[in-house]
Coordinates of C-alpha atoms and ligand atoms in Angstrom, one line a residue:
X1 CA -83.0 -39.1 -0.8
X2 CA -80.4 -37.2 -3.0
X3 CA -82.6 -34.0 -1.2
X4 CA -81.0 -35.2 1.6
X5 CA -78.0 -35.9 0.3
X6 CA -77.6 -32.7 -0.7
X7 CA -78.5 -31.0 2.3
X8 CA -76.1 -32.9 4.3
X9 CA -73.1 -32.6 2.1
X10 CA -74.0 -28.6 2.4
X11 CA -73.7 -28.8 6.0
X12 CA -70.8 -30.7 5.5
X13 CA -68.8 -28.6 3.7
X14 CA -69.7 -25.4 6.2
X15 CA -68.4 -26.9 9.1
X16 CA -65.2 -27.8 7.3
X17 CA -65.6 -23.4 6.2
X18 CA -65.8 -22.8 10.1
X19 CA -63.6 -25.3 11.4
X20 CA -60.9 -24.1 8.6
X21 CA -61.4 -20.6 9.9
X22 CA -61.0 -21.2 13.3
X23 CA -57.8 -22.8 13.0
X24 CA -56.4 -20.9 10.5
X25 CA -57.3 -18.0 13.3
X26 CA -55.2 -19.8 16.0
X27 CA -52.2 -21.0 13.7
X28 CA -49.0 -18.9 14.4
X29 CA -46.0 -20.0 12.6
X30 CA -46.0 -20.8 8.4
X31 CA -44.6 -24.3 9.4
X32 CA -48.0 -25.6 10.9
X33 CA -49.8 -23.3 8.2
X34 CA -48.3 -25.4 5.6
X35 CA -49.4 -28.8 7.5
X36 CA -52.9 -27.0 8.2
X37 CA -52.9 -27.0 4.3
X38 CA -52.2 -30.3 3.4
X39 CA -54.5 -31.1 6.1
X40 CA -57.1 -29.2 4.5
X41 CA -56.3 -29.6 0.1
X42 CA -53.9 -33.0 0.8
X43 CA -54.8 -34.6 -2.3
X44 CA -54.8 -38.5 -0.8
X45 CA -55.5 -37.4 2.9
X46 CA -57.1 -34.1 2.3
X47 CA -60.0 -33.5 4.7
X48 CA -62.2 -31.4 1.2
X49 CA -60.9 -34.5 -1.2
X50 CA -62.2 -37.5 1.7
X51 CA -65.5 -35.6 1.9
X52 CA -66.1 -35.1 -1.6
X53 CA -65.5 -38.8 -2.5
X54 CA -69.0 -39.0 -1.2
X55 CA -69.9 -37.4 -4.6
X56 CA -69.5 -40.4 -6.6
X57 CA -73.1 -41.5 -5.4
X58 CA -74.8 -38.3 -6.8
X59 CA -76.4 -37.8 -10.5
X60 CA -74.5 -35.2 -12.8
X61 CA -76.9 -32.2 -11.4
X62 CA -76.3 -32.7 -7.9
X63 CA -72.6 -33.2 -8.7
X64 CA -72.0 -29.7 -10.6
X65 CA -73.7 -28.1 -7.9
X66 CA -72.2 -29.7 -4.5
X67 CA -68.9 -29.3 -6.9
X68 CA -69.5 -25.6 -7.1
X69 CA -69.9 -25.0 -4.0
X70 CA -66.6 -27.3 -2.7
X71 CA -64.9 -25.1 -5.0
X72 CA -65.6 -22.0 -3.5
X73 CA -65.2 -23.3 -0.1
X74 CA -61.5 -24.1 -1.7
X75 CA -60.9 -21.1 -3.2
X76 CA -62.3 -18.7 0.2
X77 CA -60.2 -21.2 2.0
X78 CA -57.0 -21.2 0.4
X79 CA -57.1 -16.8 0.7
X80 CA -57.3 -17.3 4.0
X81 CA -54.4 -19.6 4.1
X82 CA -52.6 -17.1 1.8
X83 CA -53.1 -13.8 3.6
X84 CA -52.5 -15.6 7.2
X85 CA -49.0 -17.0 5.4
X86 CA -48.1 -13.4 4.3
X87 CA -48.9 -12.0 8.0
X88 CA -46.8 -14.7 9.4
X89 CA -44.0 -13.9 7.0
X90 CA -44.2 -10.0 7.6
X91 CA -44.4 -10.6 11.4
X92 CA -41.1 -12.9 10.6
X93 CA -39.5 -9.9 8.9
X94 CA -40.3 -7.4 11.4
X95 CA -38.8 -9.7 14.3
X96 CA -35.6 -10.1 12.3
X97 CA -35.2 -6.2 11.6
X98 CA -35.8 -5.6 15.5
X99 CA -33.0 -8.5 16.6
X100 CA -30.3 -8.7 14.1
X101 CA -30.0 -4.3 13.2
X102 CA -26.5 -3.3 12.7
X103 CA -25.6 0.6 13.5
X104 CA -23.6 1.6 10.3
X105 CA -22.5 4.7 12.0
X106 CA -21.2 3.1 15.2
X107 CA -16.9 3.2 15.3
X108 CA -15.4 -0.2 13.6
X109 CA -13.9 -1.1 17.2
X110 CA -9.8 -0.6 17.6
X111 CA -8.2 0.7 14.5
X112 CA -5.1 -1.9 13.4
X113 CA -2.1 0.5 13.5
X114 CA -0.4 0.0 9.9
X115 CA 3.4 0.6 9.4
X116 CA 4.6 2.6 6.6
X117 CA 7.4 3.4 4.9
X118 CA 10.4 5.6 6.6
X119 CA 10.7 9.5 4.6
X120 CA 14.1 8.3 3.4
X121 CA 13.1 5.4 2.0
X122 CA 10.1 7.6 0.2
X123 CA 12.5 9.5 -1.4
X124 CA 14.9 7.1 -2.1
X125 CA 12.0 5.5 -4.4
X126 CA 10.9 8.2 -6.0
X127 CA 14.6 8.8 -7.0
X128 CA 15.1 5.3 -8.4
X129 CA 12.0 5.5 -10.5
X130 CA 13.4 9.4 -12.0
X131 CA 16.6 7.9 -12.7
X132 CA 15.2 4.7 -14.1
X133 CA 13.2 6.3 -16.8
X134 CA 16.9 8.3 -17.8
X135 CA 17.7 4.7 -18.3
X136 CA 19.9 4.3 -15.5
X137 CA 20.3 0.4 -13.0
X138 CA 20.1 0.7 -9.6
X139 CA 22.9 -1.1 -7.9
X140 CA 24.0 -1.6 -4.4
X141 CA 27.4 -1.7 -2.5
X142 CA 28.8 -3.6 1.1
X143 CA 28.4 -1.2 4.0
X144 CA 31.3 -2.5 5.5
X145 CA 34.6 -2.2 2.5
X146 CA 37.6 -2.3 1.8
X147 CA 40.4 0.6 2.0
X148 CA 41.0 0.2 -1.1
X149 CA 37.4 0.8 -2.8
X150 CA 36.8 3.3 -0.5
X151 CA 39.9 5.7 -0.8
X152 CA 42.7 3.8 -2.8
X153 CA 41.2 2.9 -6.1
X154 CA 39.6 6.5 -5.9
X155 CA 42.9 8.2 -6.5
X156 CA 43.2 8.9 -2.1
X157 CA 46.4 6.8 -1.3
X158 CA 47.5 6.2 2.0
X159 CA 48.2 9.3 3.8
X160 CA 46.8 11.3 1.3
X161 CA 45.1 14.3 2.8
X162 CA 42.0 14.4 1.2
X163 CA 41.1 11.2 3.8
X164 CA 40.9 13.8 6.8
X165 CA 37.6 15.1 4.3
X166 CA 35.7 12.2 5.7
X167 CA 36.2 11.3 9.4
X168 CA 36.3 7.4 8.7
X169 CA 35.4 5.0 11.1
X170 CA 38.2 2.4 10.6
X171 CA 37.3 -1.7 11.6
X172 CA 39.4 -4.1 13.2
X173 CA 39.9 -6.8 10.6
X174 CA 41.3 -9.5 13.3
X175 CA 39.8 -12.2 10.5
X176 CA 42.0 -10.8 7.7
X177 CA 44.9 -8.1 6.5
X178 CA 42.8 -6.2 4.2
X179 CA 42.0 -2.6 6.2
X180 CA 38.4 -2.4 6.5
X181 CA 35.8 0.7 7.3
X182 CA 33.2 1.8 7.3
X183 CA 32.0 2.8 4.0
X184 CA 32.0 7.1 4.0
X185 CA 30.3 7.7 1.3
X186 CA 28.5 5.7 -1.8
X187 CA 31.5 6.7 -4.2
X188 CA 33.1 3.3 -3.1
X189 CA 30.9 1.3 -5.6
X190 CA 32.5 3.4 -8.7
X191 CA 34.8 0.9 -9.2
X192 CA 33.5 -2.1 -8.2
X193 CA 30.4 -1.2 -10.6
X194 CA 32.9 -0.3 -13.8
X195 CA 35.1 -4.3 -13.1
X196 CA 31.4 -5.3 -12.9
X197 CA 29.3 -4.0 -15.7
X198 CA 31.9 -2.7 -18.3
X199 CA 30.8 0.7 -20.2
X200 CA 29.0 2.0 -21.3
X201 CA 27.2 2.2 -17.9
X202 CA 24.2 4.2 -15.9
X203 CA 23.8 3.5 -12.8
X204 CA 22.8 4.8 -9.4
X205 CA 23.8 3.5 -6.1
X206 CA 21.7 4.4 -2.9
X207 CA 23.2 3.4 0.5
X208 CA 24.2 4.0 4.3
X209 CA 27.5 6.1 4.8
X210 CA 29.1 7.0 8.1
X211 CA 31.0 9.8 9.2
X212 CA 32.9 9.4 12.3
X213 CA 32.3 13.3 12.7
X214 CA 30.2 16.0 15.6
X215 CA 26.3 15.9 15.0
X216 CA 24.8 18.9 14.2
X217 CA 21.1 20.1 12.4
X218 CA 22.6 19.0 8.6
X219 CA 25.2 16.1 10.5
X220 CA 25.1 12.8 11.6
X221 CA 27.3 10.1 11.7
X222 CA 24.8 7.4 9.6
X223 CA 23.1 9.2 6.6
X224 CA 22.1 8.2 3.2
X225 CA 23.6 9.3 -0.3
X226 CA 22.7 8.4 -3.4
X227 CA 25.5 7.9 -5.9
X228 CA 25.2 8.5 -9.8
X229 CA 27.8 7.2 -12.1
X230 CA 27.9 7.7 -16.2
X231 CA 30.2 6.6 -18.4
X232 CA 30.7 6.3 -22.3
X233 CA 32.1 7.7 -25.3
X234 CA 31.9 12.0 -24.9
X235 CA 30.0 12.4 -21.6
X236 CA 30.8 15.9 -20.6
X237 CA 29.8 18.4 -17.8
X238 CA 26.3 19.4 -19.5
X239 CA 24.9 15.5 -19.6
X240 CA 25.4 16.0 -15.4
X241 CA 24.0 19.6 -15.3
X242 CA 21.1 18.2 -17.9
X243 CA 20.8 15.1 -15.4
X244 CA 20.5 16.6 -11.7
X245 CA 18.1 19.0 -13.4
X246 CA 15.8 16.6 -14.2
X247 CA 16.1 14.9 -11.0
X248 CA 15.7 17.8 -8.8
X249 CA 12.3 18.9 -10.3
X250 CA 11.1 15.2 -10.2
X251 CA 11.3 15.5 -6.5
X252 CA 10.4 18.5 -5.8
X253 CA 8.2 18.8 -8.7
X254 CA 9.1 22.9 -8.7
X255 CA 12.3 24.5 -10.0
X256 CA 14.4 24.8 -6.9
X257 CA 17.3 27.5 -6.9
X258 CA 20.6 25.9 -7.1
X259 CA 24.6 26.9 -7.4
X260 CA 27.8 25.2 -8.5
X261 CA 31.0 25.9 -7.0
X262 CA 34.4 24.4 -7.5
X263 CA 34.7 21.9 -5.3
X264 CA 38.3 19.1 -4.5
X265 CA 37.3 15.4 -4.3
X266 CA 40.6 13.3 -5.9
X267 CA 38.4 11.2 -7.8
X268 CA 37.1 13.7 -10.2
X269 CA 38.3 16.3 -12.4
X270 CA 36.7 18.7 -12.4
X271 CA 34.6 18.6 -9.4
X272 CA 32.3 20.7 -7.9
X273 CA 30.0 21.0 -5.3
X274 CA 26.0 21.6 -5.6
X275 CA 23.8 23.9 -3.1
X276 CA 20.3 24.6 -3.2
X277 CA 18.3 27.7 -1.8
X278 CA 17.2 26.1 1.7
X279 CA 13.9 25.8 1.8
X280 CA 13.5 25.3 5.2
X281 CA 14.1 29.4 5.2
X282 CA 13.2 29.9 2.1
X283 CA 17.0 31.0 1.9
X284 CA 17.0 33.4 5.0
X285 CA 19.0 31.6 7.0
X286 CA 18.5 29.0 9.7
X287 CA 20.2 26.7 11.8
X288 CA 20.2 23.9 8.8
X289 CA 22.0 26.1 6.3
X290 CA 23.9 27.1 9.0
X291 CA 22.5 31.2 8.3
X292 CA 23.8 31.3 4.8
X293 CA 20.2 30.3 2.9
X294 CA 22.1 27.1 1.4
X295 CA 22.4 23.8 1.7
X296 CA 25.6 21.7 0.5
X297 CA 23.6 18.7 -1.7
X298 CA 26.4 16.8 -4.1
X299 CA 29.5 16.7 -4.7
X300 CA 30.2 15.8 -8.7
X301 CA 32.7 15.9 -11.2
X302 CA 34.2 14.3 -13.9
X303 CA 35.3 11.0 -13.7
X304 CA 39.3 11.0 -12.8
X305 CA 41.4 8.7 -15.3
X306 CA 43.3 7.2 -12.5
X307 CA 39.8 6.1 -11.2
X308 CA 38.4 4.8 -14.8
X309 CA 42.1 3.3 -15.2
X310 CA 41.1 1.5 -11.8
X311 CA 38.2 0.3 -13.2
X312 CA 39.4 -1.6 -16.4
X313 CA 37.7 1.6 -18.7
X314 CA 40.3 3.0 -21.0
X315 CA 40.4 6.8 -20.7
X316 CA 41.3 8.0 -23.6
X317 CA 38.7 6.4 -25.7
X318 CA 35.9 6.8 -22.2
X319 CA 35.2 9.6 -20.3
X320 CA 32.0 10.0 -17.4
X321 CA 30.6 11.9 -14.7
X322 CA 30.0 10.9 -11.1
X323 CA 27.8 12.4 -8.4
X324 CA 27.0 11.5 -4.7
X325 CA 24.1 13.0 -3.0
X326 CA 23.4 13.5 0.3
X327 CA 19.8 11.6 0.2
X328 CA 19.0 12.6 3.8
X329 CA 19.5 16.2 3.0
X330 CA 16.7 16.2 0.2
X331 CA 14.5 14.3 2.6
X332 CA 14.7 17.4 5.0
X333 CA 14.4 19.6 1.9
X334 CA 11.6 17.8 0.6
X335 CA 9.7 17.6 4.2
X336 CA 10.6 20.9 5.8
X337 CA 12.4 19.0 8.6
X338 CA 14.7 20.9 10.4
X339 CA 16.9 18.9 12.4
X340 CA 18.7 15.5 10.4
X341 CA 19.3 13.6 14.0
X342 CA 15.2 12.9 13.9
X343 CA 15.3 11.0 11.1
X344 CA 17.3 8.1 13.3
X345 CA 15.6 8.7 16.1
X346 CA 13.5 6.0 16.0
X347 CA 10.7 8.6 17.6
X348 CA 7.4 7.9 16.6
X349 CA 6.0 11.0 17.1
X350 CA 8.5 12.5 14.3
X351 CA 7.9 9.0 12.2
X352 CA 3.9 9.0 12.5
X353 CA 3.7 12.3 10.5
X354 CA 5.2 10.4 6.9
Ligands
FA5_401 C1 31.2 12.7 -1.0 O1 30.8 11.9 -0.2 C2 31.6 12.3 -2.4 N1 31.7 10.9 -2.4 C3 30.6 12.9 -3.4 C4 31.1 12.7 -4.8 C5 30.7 11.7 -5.5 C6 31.9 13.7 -5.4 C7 31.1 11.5 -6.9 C8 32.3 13.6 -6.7 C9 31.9 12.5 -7.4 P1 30.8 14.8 0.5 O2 31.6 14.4 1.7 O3 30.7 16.3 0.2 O4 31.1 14.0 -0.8 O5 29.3 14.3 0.7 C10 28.3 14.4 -0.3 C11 27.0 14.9 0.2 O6 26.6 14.2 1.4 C12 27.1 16.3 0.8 O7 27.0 17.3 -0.2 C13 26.0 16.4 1.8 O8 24.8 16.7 1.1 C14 26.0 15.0 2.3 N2 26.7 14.9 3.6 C15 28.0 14.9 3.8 N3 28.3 14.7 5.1 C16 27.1 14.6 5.8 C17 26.7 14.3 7.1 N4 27.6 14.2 8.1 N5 25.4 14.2 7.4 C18 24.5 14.4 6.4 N6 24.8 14.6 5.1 C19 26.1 14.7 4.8

């Protein structure tokens, strides 16, 4: 009887082997190759734990050896399960890789065209951060001013001929009596920045200016200076020298070839006037230095007492320099640029190559 028992349980457990086999042959997905393996090792429901229930009739001998032999059948079946679940999973992979690739080296589609900053304002920045670290503030001024901080508290009366040096644009004031203009030059925060801030004082001022004057290659009517104004006790003539050194090599990071000549502004005393070797010629002449091979930068000086009086500063116990630079001159120093009026032109095929 157990013979038999034996026998049959043998037989029993094969055709589970071949059945297994079979469908673990057919099965093509890992989802039904898990529910084929619950179906198969399930411990309540499991097709190898129903049949060897059966077992609990047997005698110890015949259970050690039908157990054997179910745990073999186990063991061959659940390799099978495991190499069929790695095929599955590799086929998986390799349908992925040939659906979702990506081409690295293919173009990002349409470039987003970025804005960036104007070649004055470049060299404005740089300028700020030279004269920052000389300790200097950087202030700023109205564009639209007064006759009197433009010209009168600057020692230049009315009808004072030194106002012919700037062609002015003058503004209908029909809110007000106070004569307006457009600001000429950056000099017109001097005083405002002295009844401001008191002395001692190191500030720059960078700005628009207008010049109601004939364009030419180094002329336009709306440029940029940058005005520089130090005052305190003994400032002399070789703290500016010592000053627009250090600025010049800042921005053009070389020593550049420059000359001061005496030059008439009423608001300083002395004054003088700065050149530097063009370097659009390299100082051979062009139609920016106008053939000589150099370019008019600043006008500087000494700090008029009229003008300090102006500004609440006692001089006889103060004394300062002043400077205003024509910005847009060192931008086309800086850049090689060879003709001022493109820097307003709004053309972007000048502006694309900053
Ligand atoms: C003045 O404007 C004085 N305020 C400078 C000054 C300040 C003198 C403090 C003394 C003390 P001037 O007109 O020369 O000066 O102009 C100064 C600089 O601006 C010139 O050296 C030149 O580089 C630049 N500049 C003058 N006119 C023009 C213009 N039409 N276009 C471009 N740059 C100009």
């Amino acid at each position: 009887m157990v013979i038999f028992f034996n026998i049959y349980m043998r037989e029993k457990l094969e055709k589970l082997r071949a059945s297994a086999v079979v469908e673990i042959q057919k099965i093509k997905d890992l989802k039904k190759l898990d529910d084929l393996e619950l179906n198969y090792f399930g411990r309540k429901e499991g097709k190898l734990n129903l049949m060897l229930k059966g077992l609990k009739e047997l005698g110890q001998e015949e259970k050690k050896v039908i157990g054997s032999v179910a745990n073999e059948l186990k063991s061959e079946i659940q390799i099978l399960i495991d190499n069929k679940r790695a095929d599955l999973r590799s086929i998986e992979i390799n349908e992925k890789l040939s659906t979702e690739w990506l081409d690295v080296t293919l173009p990002t589609g349409f470039e987003e065209k970025r804005g960036h900053l104007h070649p004055n304002t470049i060299i404005e920045r740089e300028l700020e951060q030279i004269f920052k670290s000389l300790g200097f503030m950087v202030a700023d001024g109205p564009e639209l001013e007064s006759d009197y901080y433009n010209f009168e508290a600057l020692n230049i009366p009315p009808d004072h001929p030194a106002r012919d040096m700037q062609d002015t644009f003058y503004i209908d004031n029909k809110a007000g009596k106070e004569k307006l203009v457009m600001r000429t030059h950056t000099s017109n925060v001097q005083v405002r920045a002295m009844q401001k801030y008191g002395v001692p004082i190191r500030l720059i001022v960078p700005g628009r200016v207008f010049r109601y004057e004939a364009t030419d290659a180094s002329h336009d009517i709306a440029f940029r200076q940058l005005e520089g104004l130090m005052v305190g006790e003994n400032i002399s003539i070789a703290n500016l020298i010592a000053v627009m050194k250090v600025a010049l090599k800042g921005i053009f990071q070389k020593e550049v070839r420059v000359r001061l000549r005496p030059g008439y502004f009423p608001f300083v005393e002395p004054g003088f006037e700065m050149d530097m070797g063009c370097l659009i010629c390299n100082g051979v002449g062009c139609s920016v230095c106008k053939q000589v091979g150099w370019l008019e930068i600043l006008g500087c000086g000494l700090i008029h007492p009229n003008v300090l009086k102006a500004g609440g500063v006692d001089p006889k116990k103060y004394s300062g320099f002043a400077f205003g630079v024509g910005l847009t001159r060192l931008v086309m120093m800086r850049y090689g640029i060879e003709d001022i009026r493109y820097l307003n032109s709004g053309d972007l095929r000048f502006l694309k190559q900053f």
